[in-house]
Short mmCIF file of C-alpha atoms and ligand atoms in Angstrom, two decimals:
data_model
loop_
_atom_site.label_atom_id
_atom_site.label_comp_id
_atom_site.label_asym_id
_atom_site.label_seq_id
_atom_site.Cartn_x
_atom_site.Cartn_y
_atom_site.Cartn_z
CA GLY R 1 111.28 164.77 117.16
CA LEU R 2 110.99 165.35 113.18
CA LYS R 3 111.14 169.00 111.50
CA VAL R 4 108.95 168.47 108.31
CA VAL R 5 109.19 171.36 105.96
CA VAL R 6 106.42 172.13 103.65
CA ILE R 7 107.51 174.30 100.25
CA GLY R 8 104.36 176.24 98.95
CA GLY R 9 102.86 175.38 102.53
CA GLY R 10 100.07 178.14 101.43
CA SER R 11 98.48 175.77 99.06
CA SER R 12 94.78 174.74 100.25
CA TYR R 13 95.71 170.87 100.18
CA THR R 14 98.12 171.63 103.63
CA PRO R 15 94.97 171.44 105.73
CA GLU R 16 95.18 167.73 103.98
CA LEU R 17 98.77 166.81 104.78
CA ILE R 18 98.24 168.43 108.37
CA ASP R 19 95.32 165.42 108.58
CA GLY R 20 97.57 163.01 107.48
CA PHE R 21 100.40 163.72 110.13
CA ILE R 22 97.26 164.03 112.98
CA ARG R 23 95.99 160.19 112.18
CA ARG R 24 99.73 158.97 112.25
CA ALA R 25 101.16 161.16 115.22
CA ALA R 26 101.49 157.52 117.43
CA GLU R 27 103.99 156.49 115.02
CA LEU R 28 105.98 159.71 113.84
CA PRO R 29 106.40 162.19 116.56
CA VAL R 30 106.28 165.07 114.25
CA ALA R 31 107.79 168.21 116.31
CA GLU R 32 107.83 170.97 113.99
CA ILE R 33 105.71 171.54 110.90
CA CYS R 34 107.40 174.51 109.17
CA LEU R 35 105.40 176.05 106.38
CA VAL R 36 107.33 177.92 103.69
CA ASP R 37 106.22 179.86 101.14
CA ILE R 38 106.87 183.58 99.00
CA LEU R 39 105.62 186.65 99.45
CA ALA R 40 102.80 186.91 96.90
CA GLY R 41 101.73 183.85 98.83
CA GLN R 42 102.10 185.06 102.59
CA HIS R 43 98.50 186.24 103.13
CA LYS R 44 97.22 182.65 102.18
CA LEU R 45 100.17 181.05 104.38
CA ASP R 46 98.68 182.87 107.45
CA ILE R 47 95.19 181.44 106.74
CA VAL R 48 96.35 177.89 106.16
CA ALA R 49 98.61 178.19 109.31
CA ASP R 50 96.28 179.32 111.70
CA LEU R 51 93.98 176.30 110.32
CA ALA R 52 96.45 173.90 110.77
CA ARG R 53 97.31 174.96 114.59
CA ARG R 54 93.59 174.82 115.53
CA MET R 55 93.52 171.30 113.48
CA VAL R 56 96.78 169.93 115.80
CA ALA R 57 95.30 172.02 118.70
CA ARG R 58 92.24 170.18 118.86
CA ALA R 59 93.65 166.56 118.03
CA GLY R 60 95.58 167.24 121.31
CA VAL R 61 98.88 166.79 119.03
CA ASP R 62 101.75 168.52 119.87
CA SER R 63 103.59 170.00 116.64
CA LYS R 64 104.73 173.24 116.51
CA ILE R 65 103.13 174.72 113.23
CA THR R 66 105.93 177.47 112.25
CA THR R 67 105.91 179.93 108.85
CA THR R 68 108.44 181.46 106.93
CA MET R 69 109.35 183.25 103.89
CA ASP R 70 113.30 182.56 104.46
CA ARG R 71 113.24 179.33 102.79
CA ALA R 72 116.90 178.43 104.17
CA ALA R 73 116.03 179.37 107.77
CA ALA R 74 113.69 176.93 107.14
CA LEU R 75 115.52 173.89 105.74
CA GLN R 76 118.48 174.31 108.59
CA GLY R 77 117.55 170.78 110.35
CA ALA R 78 114.70 169.55 108.48
CA ASP R 79 113.87 165.26 108.20
CA PHE R 80 112.08 165.42 105.05
CA VAL R 81 110.54 168.40 103.00
CA VAL R 82 107.39 168.65 101.14
CA THR R 83 107.42 170.46 98.02
CA GLN R 84 104.01 171.53 96.75
CA PHE R 85 104.79 174.81 95.17
CA ARG R 86 103.32 176.12 92.01
CA VAL R 87 105.38 178.51 90.03
CA GLY R 88 103.19 181.41 88.99
CA GLY R 89 100.10 180.05 90.58
CA LEU R 90 96.72 178.97 89.20
CA ALA R 91 97.14 181.97 86.47
CA ALA R 92 100.02 180.40 84.70
CA ARG R 93 98.28 176.85 85.48
CA ALA R 94 94.92 178.63 83.28
CA ARG R 95 97.28 179.41 80.19
CA ASP R 96 98.86 176.43 80.27
CA GLU R 97 95.31 175.06 80.12
CA ARG R 98 94.33 177.56 77.71
CA PHE R 99 97.43 178.06 74.60
CA PRO R 100 97.28 174.65 73.43
CA LEU R 101 93.43 174.98 72.07
CA GLN R 102 94.00 177.12 69.15
CA TYR R 103 95.99 174.29 67.46
CA GLY R 104 93.90 171.53 68.48
CA VAL R 105 96.08 170.52 70.99
CA LEU R 106 95.16 169.46 74.44
CA GLY R 107 95.37 171.72 77.05
CA GLN R 108 96.12 170.07 80.83
CA GLU R 109 97.96 170.77 84.07
CA THR R 110 100.39 167.95 83.57
CA THR R 111 99.91 166.09 80.33
CA GLY R 112 101.12 167.83 77.06
CA PRO R 113 102.68 171.45 76.19
CA GLY R 114 101.15 172.50 79.71
CA GLY R 115 102.72 170.02 81.72
CA PHE R 116 105.83 170.74 79.34
CA ALA R 117 105.56 174.78 80.51
CA LYS R 118 104.85 174.08 83.63
CA ALA R 119 107.88 171.70 84.29
CA LEU R 120 110.04 174.51 82.71
CA ARG R 121 108.69 177.34 85.36
CA THR R 122 109.30 174.35 87.82
CA ILE R 123 112.94 172.95 87.25
CA PRO R 124 115.01 176.04 88.15
CA VAL R 125 113.00 176.34 91.59
CA ILE R 126 113.28 172.95 92.65
CA LEU R 127 116.94 172.87 91.69
CA ASP R 128 117.41 175.76 94.16
CA ILE R 129 115.51 173.97 96.35
CA CYS R 130 117.96 170.76 96.23
CA ARG R 131 120.96 173.60 96.15
CA ASP R 132 119.94 174.23 99.48
CA MET R 133 119.63 171.44 101.16
CA THR R 134 122.45 169.97 100.07
CA LYS R 135 124.34 173.03 101.83
CA LEU R 136 121.63 172.88 104.70
CA CYS R 137 120.35 169.74 105.28
CA PRO R 138 121.86 166.95 103.54
CA GLU R 139 120.42 163.71 104.78
CA ALA R 140 116.61 164.71 104.47
CA TRP R 141 114.28 163.33 102.10
CA LEU R 142 112.60 165.30 99.38
CA ILE R 143 108.79 164.02 99.07
CA ASN R 144 108.09 165.88 95.51
CA PHE R 145 104.29 166.77 95.16
CA THR R 146 104.93 169.14 92.47
CA ASN R 147 103.85 168.32 89.26
CA PRO R 148 104.50 167.36 86.85
CA ALA R 149 105.90 165.01 89.77
CA GLY R 150 107.65 161.96 87.56
CA LEU R 151 109.48 164.83 85.04
CA ILE R 152 110.25 166.89 88.35
CA THR R 153 111.52 163.92 90.21
CA GLU R 154 113.81 163.10 87.28
CA SER R 155 115.67 166.62 87.47
CA VAL R 156 116.31 165.85 90.84
CA GLN R 157 118.17 162.75 90.65
CA LYS R 158 119.68 163.51 87.63
CA TYR R 159 121.16 166.55 88.70
CA THR R 160 121.59 166.39 92.42
CA LYS R 161 122.21 164.73 95.02
CA VAL R 162 119.24 165.31 97.50
CA LYS R 163 117.20 161.55 98.50
CA CYS R 164 114.04 162.52 96.48
CA LEU R 165 111.02 160.29 96.11
CA GLY R 166 108.35 161.66 93.81
CA LEU R 167 104.90 161.04 94.88
CA CYS R 168 101.29 161.23 93.16
CA ASN R 169 97.56 160.31 94.47
CA VAL R 170 96.87 158.49 91.44
CA PRO R 171 97.86 155.05 92.49
CA ILE R 172 96.29 155.15 96.25
CA HIS R 173 93.34 157.08 94.56
CA MET R 174 92.88 154.00 92.44
CA LYS R 175 93.13 151.50 95.05
CA MET R 176 90.45 152.99 97.03
CA THR R 177 88.23 153.44 94.03
CA ILE R 178 88.59 149.91 92.96
CA ALA R 179 88.05 149.04 96.71
CA LYS R 180 84.82 150.35 96.58
CA LEU R 181 83.80 149.14 93.31
CA LEU R 182 84.75 145.82 94.50
CA ASP R 183 83.11 146.23 97.64
CA ALA R 184 85.89 145.54 99.39
CA ASP R 185 88.28 146.62 102.36
CA ALA R 186 91.42 148.82 100.41
CA ASN R 187 93.60 146.50 103.19
CA ASP R 188 92.39 143.55 101.48
CA VAL R 189 93.30 145.04 97.85
CA PHE R 190 96.77 144.75 96.31
CA ILE R 191 97.27 146.37 92.57
CA ASP R 192 100.38 145.55 90.62
CA PHE R 193 101.27 149.23 89.36
CA ALA R 194 103.91 150.28 86.65
CA GLY R 195 104.40 152.97 84.03
CA LEU R 196 105.42 156.58 84.03
CA ASN R 197 103.39 159.60 86.61
CA HIS R 198 99.94 160.04 85.02
CA LEU R 199 100.33 157.41 83.21
CA VAL R 200 100.17 154.03 85.42
CA TRP R 201 98.36 150.90 84.53
CA GLY R 202 97.39 148.35 87.42
CA ARG R 203 99.27 145.41 86.04
CA LYS R 204 97.08 143.06 87.95
CA VAL R 205 94.73 143.76 90.76
CA TRP R 206 94.64 141.49 93.63
CA HIS R 207 92.09 141.00 96.29
CA ARG R 208 93.02 138.55 99.17
CA GLY R 209 95.31 136.39 97.17
CA ILE R 210 92.90 136.15 94.29
CA ASP R 211 93.51 138.14 90.86
CA VAL R 212 90.25 140.19 90.19
CA THR R 213 91.78 142.21 87.25
CA THR R 214 88.88 140.99 85.22
CA SER R 215 85.90 141.48 87.43
CA VAL R 216 87.26 144.99 87.95
CA LEU R 217 87.50 146.26 84.22
CA GLU R 218 84.04 144.41 83.50
CA LYS R 219 82.72 147.04 86.22
CA MET R 220 84.42 149.49 85.03
CA GLN R 221 83.18 149.47 81.52
CA ASP R 222 79.33 149.15 83.48
CA GLY R 223 79.52 152.54 84.43
CA ALA R 224 81.93 152.78 87.06
CA ALA R 225 84.11 155.54 85.33
CA LEU R 226 87.15 155.21 87.82
CA THR R 227 88.42 158.97 87.49
CA MET R 228 89.02 162.42 89.68
CA LYS R 229 87.71 165.03 89.99
CA ASN R 230 90.14 167.09 87.74
CA ILE R 231 89.38 164.98 84.93
CA PRO R 232 86.04 164.52 82.68
CA ASP R 233 84.26 161.44 83.86
CA LEU R 234 83.97 160.05 79.94
CA LYS R 235 83.07 156.14 79.85
CA TRP R 236 85.60 153.34 79.07
CA ASP R 237 85.25 151.64 76.51
CA GLY R 238 84.48 147.84 77.17
CA ASP R 239 85.76 146.06 74.09
CA PHE R 240 89.14 148.44 75.04
CA LEU R 241 89.27 147.80 78.43
CA ARG R 242 88.78 143.93 77.78
CA SER R 243 91.48 143.40 75.26
CA LEU R 244 93.88 145.55 77.06
CA GLY R 245 93.53 143.30 80.09
CA MET R 246 95.40 145.89 82.63
CA VAL R 247 93.31 149.19 84.47
CA PRO R 248 94.59 152.00 82.78
CA CYS R 249 94.63 155.32 85.30
CA PRO R 250 92.32 158.34 85.03
CA TYR R 251 94.79 160.17 83.11
CA HIS R 252 95.00 158.07 80.06
CA ARG R 253 91.63 159.46 79.01
CA TYR R 254 94.03 162.11 77.68
CA TYR R 255 96.16 159.54 75.58
CA TYR R 256 92.56 157.33 74.62
CA MET R 257 90.03 159.55 74.14
CA THR R 258 92.01 162.80 72.75
CA ASP R 259 89.40 163.76 70.57
CA SER R 260 86.81 163.22 73.02
CA ILE R 261 88.34 165.30 75.36
CA LEU R 262 89.61 167.71 73.54
CA ALA R 263 86.13 168.52 72.09
CA GLU R 264 85.02 169.25 75.99
CA GLU R 265 88.08 171.42 76.68
CA GLN R 266 87.45 173.73 74.00
CA ALA R 267 83.29 173.71 75.04
CA ALA R 268 84.53 174.45 78.01
CA ALA R 269 87.04 177.26 77.54
CA THR R 270 84.72 179.27 75.35
CA ALA R 271 82.54 182.43 76.52
CA GLY R 272 79.88 180.97 78.79
CA GLY R 273 81.64 177.65 79.44
CA ALA R 274 82.61 176.37 82.76
CA GLY R 275 85.96 177.35 82.17
CA THR R 276 89.16 175.90 82.33
CA ARG R 277 90.31 173.52 85.38
CA ALA R 278 92.79 176.04 86.88
CA GLU R 279 89.39 178.50 86.58
CA ILE R 280 87.42 176.35 88.22
CA VAL R 281 89.87 175.64 90.78
CA GLN R 282 90.31 179.23 91.69
CA ALA R 283 86.32 179.34 92.50
CA VAL R 284 87.16 176.56 94.59
CA GLU R 285 90.28 178.14 96.12
CA GLU R 286 88.60 181.35 97.17
CA SER R 287 85.38 179.41 98.60
CA LEU R 288 88.18 176.93 100.43
CA PHE R 289 89.96 180.02 102.03
CA LYS R 290 86.72 181.30 103.39
CA LEU R 291 85.67 178.81 105.18
CA TYR R 292 89.63 178.59 106.53
CA GLN R 293 88.97 181.71 108.20
CA ASN R 294 86.27 180.63 110.31
CA PRO R 295 87.97 180.17 113.69
CA GLU R 296 85.40 177.32 114.95
CA LEU R 297 86.73 175.46 111.81
CA ALA R 298 89.84 172.92 113.49
CA GLU R 299 89.24 170.28 110.97
CA LYS R 300 90.23 169.50 107.09
CA PRO R 301 86.48 170.93 105.68
CA ALA R 302 84.41 168.46 103.42
CA GLU R 303 84.94 170.90 100.36
CA LEU R 304 88.27 170.40 100.18
CA GLU R 305 86.99 166.60 98.43
CA LYS R 306 86.20 169.11 94.87
CA ARG R 307 90.16 169.29 94.47
CA GLY R 308 91.72 166.23 92.85
CA GLY R 309 94.05 165.58 95.55
CA ALA R 310 92.02 163.23 97.54
CA TYR R 311 93.67 160.69 99.69
CA TYR R 312 97.27 162.96 98.95
CA SER R 313 97.86 162.80 102.96
CA ASP R 314 97.62 159.27 103.50
CA ALA R 315 99.70 158.58 100.33
CA ALA R 316 102.27 160.95 102.07
CA VAL R 317 102.41 160.57 105.32
CA SER R 318 102.39 156.85 105.04
CA LEU R 319 105.39 157.14 102.90
CA ILE R 320 107.43 159.38 105.61
CA SER R 321 106.22 156.74 108.20
CA ALA R 322 107.84 153.90 106.29
CA ILE R 323 111.42 155.45 105.87
CA TYR R 324 111.53 156.99 109.25
CA ASN R 325 110.06 153.30 110.73
CA ASP R 326 112.04 151.41 108.68
CA LYS R 327 108.65 149.63 107.60
CA ARG R 328 109.43 147.54 104.15
CA GLU R 329 106.47 147.90 102.99
CA ILE R 330 105.53 148.31 99.29
CA HIS R 331 104.58 151.98 98.27
CA THR R 332 103.76 153.45 94.61
CA VAL R 333 106.33 156.40 94.10
CA ASN R 334 108.14 157.93 91.04
CA THR R 335 111.86 156.86 91.47
CA VAL R 336 114.79 155.46 89.21
CA ASN R 337 113.88 152.52 87.56
CA GLN R 338 117.45 150.91 87.84
CA GLY R 339 116.29 147.95 85.54
CA ALA R 340 112.83 147.37 86.78
CA ILE R 341 111.37 148.42 84.04
CA SER R 342 113.72 146.96 80.90
CA GLY R 343 114.26 148.40 77.98
CA LEU R 344 113.77 152.22 79.64
CA PRO R 345 117.04 153.41 80.64
CA ILE R 346 118.42 152.73 83.77
CA ASN R 347 118.62 156.13 85.15
CA CYS R 348 115.01 157.42 84.52
CA VAL R 349 112.02 158.25 87.07
CA ILE R 350 109.33 155.65 86.53
CA GLU R 351 106.46 155.55 88.76
CA THR R 352 106.21 151.72 90.24
CA ASN R 353 105.59 149.66 93.39
CA CYS R 354 108.61 149.74 95.52
CA VAL R 355 109.63 148.60 99.06
CA ILE R 356 110.05 151.21 101.38
CA SER R 357 112.34 151.52 103.63
CA LYS R 358 114.76 153.90 105.82
CA ASN R 359 116.97 153.67 102.81
CA GLY R 360 114.54 154.90 100.45
CA ALA R 361 112.58 153.03 97.43
CA MET R 362 113.72 149.80 95.67
CA PRO R 363 111.57 148.69 92.92
CA LEU R 364 110.24 146.11 92.03
CA THR R 365 110.93 144.09 88.71
CA VAL R 366 108.27 144.67 86.13
CA GLY R 367 110.17 143.49 83.40
CA THR R 368 109.51 143.59 80.02
CA LEU R 369 105.91 146.00 79.26
CA PRO R 370 103.49 144.09 76.74
CA PRO R 371 103.41 145.87 72.99
CA GLU R 372 100.09 147.23 74.25
CA ILE R 373 101.74 150.22 76.66
CA ALA R 374 105.16 149.56 75.71
CA GLY R 375 104.75 152.38 72.82
CA LEU R 376 103.20 155.11 74.66
CA VAL R 377 105.24 154.48 77.94
CA GLN R 378 108.71 154.74 75.30
CA GLN R 379 107.13 157.51 73.93
CA VAL R 380 106.42 159.47 76.78
CA LYS R 381 109.63 159.01 78.63
CA ALA R 382 111.47 160.09 75.70
CA TYR R 383 109.20 163.53 75.90
CA GLU R 384 110.19 163.66 79.41
CA MET R 385 113.68 163.06 79.14
CA LEU R 386 114.12 165.64 76.30
CA ALA R 387 112.31 167.95 78.37
CA VAL R 388 114.52 167.62 81.75
CA GLU R 389 117.20 168.48 79.51
CA ALA R 390 115.34 171.55 77.78
CA GLY R 391 114.34 172.66 81.12
CA VAL R 392 117.95 172.43 83.26
CA HIS R 393 119.66 173.46 80.55
CA GLY R 394 117.57 176.28 78.97
CA ASP R 395 118.08 174.45 75.62
CA SER R 396 115.80 175.04 73.07
CA ASN R 397 116.92 172.36 70.75
CA LYS R 398 115.70 170.10 73.23
CA ALA R 399 112.65 171.88 74.19
CA LEU R 400 111.33 171.51 70.24
CA GLN R 401 112.32 167.90 70.30
CA ALA R 402 110.25 167.25 73.29
CA LEU R 403 107.52 168.66 72.12
CA ALA R 404 108.14 167.18 68.63
CA ASN R 405 108.06 163.65 70.45
CA HIS R 406 105.04 164.48 72.44
CA PRO R 407 102.36 161.80 71.20
CA LEU R 408 99.53 164.44 71.44
CA ILE R 409 101.34 166.86 69.26
CA PRO R 410 100.19 166.77 65.89
CA SER R 411 103.37 168.32 63.74
CA VAL R 412 106.67 169.74 64.18
CA LYS R 413 105.33 173.12 62.38
CA VAL R 414 102.54 172.93 65.80
CA ALA R 415 105.48 172.11 67.84
CA LYS R 416 107.23 174.88 67.03
CA GLN R 417 104.21 177.39 67.06
CA LEU R 418 103.42 175.90 70.91
CA LEU R 419 107.16 176.55 71.92
CA ALA R 420 107.18 180.28 70.92
CA ASP R 421 103.96 181.02 72.99
CA LEU R 422 104.59 179.09 75.78
CA LEU R 423 108.03 180.97 76.32
CA SER R 424 106.94 184.06 75.48
CA LEU R 425 103.89 183.70 77.81
CA ASN R 426 106.16 182.34 80.71
CA ALA R 427 109.24 184.62 80.01
CA ALA R 428 108.76 185.59 83.93
CA TYR R 429 109.74 182.58 85.16
CA LEU R 430 112.32 181.37 82.74
CA PRO R 431 115.48 182.00 83.89
CA GLN R 432 117.22 179.24 82.36
CA PHE R 433 116.39 180.55 78.44
P1 NAD G 501 99.19 176.86 94.97
O1 NAD G 501 98.74 177.71 93.47
O2 NAD G 501 98.02 176.74 95.92
O3 NAD G 501 100.52 176.68 94.84
C1 NAD G 501 100.65 176.42 96.69
C2 NAD G 501 102.07 177.67 97.20
O4 NAD G 501 102.79 177.92 96.48
C3 NAD G 501 101.26 179.07 96.67
O5 NAD G 501 101.16 179.51 98.61
C4 NAD G 501 102.23 179.85 95.82
O6 NAD G 501 102.33 181.15 96.98
C5 NAD G 501 103.43 178.85 96.28
N1 NAD G 501 104.81 179.31 95.77
C6 NAD G 501 104.74 179.35 94.51
N2 NAD G 501 106.20 179.85 94.03
C7 NAD G 501 106.95 179.39 95.29
C8 NAD G 501 108.29 179.04 95.35
N3 NAD G 501 109.19 179.36 94.47
N4 NAD G 501 108.82 178.82 96.07
C9 NAD G 501 107.75 178.43 97.46
N5 NAD G 501 106.32 178.47 97.60
C10 NAD G 501 105.81 178.85 96.33
O7 NAD G 501 98.93 175.17 94.14
P2 NAD G 501 98.29 174.18 94.32
O8 NAD G 501 96.73 173.62 94.00
O9 NAD G 501 98.18 173.82 96.26
O10 NAD G 501 98.97 172.48 93.72
C11 NAD G 501 100.21 172.86 94.37
C12 NAD G 501 101.78 172.14 93.67
O11 NAD G 501 101.05 170.57 93.94
C13 NAD G 501 101.53 171.96 92.23
O12 NAD G 501 102.35 171.99 91.48
C14 NAD G 501 100.39 171.02 91.45
O13 NAD G 501 100.30 170.47 90.28
C15 NAD G 501 100.87 169.87 92.84
N6 NAD G 501 99.85 169.02 92.88
C16 NAD G 501 100.82 167.40 92.68
C17 NAD G 501 99.54 166.20 93.12
C18 NAD G 501 100.23 165.14 92.86
O14 NAD G 501 99.19 163.86 92.64
N7 NAD G 501 101.24 164.77 92.57
C19 NAD G 501 97.87 166.40 93.11
C20 NAD G 501 97.63 168.16 93.69
C21 NAD G 501 98.60 169.01 93.46
C1 G6P G 502 94.96 164.64 91.32
C2 G6P G 502 96.43 164.59 90.49
C3 G6P G 502 97.32 165.90 90.60
C4 G6P G 502 96.83 166.84 90.52
C5 G6P G 502 95.42 167.42 90.93
C6 G6P G 502 94.26 168.51 90.13
O1 G6P G 502 95.35 164.61 92.45
O2 G6P G 502 97.50 163.58 90.82
O3 G6P G 502 98.47 165.45 90.27
O4 G6P G 502 97.40 167.98 90.21
O5 G6P G 502 95.06 166.01 90.57
O6 G6P G 502 93.61 168.82 90.83
P1 G6P G 502 93.35 170.05 90.79
O7 G6P G 502 91.68 170.48 92.18
O8 G6P G 502 94.02 171.11 91.09
O9 G6P G 502 92.49 170.22 89.28
MN1 MN G 503 99.31 163.64 90.56
#
């Protein structure tokens, strides 16, 4: 059977992942799921591992659940490595979400300066993991869930030899939500996705061979907001959707409704407000871990739906199964462009539909993006490429250029202030600087 290593195993999402492996146990023989964490996460890790053991036992699946703080030992003999760690924890995320607000800039986990700070903290760790993998399990697949997932995957693709796919639940979440909107079976819905992570569009939606894009857009403007738990469900502008003719992802609100969403964030972050998303998640996590400790609980609890990661397990485990079983199915993943989107560098990472087999991902041709979306994609990709260089080499020139080129940052002056702040706030996690 397979050995699956989960780095950041103490995550409250782990029961979600275990649920996915249980559901697909018949097609994916997993002998061992090894949960890896760091000392600071050991308490969470133990709780999650006990729940995971109860889950597989109840389901009658004989996968062994093991835990360790010794990453190298875990990677020995691994077939699949799933990364879902958070350097600096939710406290660092809360800082990412707050520090830009004083400059009138959006504070978000993956988008804008917050996402940049998270990338800088994460890149040294992911490169370290890849060094270990190259030595200890060179044939293993890395399924990277750690955010900012596209940018982190690009760092791995450009600077290591590890076989890697980046994964996000946004595409599958859009598919499931749109299927509900259409009152259709999700298996009958096909979405032609293309773009970047957290900047992906459904260029066309098909239902049993019929192009239903227009009716999806109409339903969205009728109030079906198409959002996720972690994003304010601001209503889409009907004229805008009609003129765009494509389905934006929930994260597009940060670009298309920047002023409204910033106002919401600023209100939430003031004393007496609901707090930033990280602060809300800290409370959700606390109650989840209370539930997880209940010895009667042997399945993923419904409360997990309060997190933004719905359908994560479906995306992850079906992807792993498609590789292992050489299925040649279409999945939406973050992978090297290879010319699929013309006009973007061939070696950059995009989020797009790919044929998945034992050999990995073959992106389907997208061609030239229309001007409605091409500019934004180019600009965000330029930011991401600069951020990768900054994060890998600890290069503050590239860091300043990354921020100055980000479409949500208004001036060089603000970019410099943001950079100074984030370098000092995160100094403990930035060995490369
Ligand atoms: P979390 O704060 O619970 O962190 C998960 C675990 O990572 C913790 O137990 C922590 O101790 C551990 N960790 C921290 N540094 C580590 C290191 N150097 N090595 C190993 N483990 C380490 O985080 P979470 O909310 O469960 O999210 C986990 C990650 O998954 C985040 O990066 C988040 O952004 C990402 N995520 C991605 C998607 C997606 O769509 N791609 C969706 C949800 C979450
Ligand atoms: C979605 C996104 C993830 C993001 C998560 C946040 O699932 O795809 O990339 O990390 O939401 O959810 P949270 O509950 O942590 O706010
Ligand atoms: Mn995501």
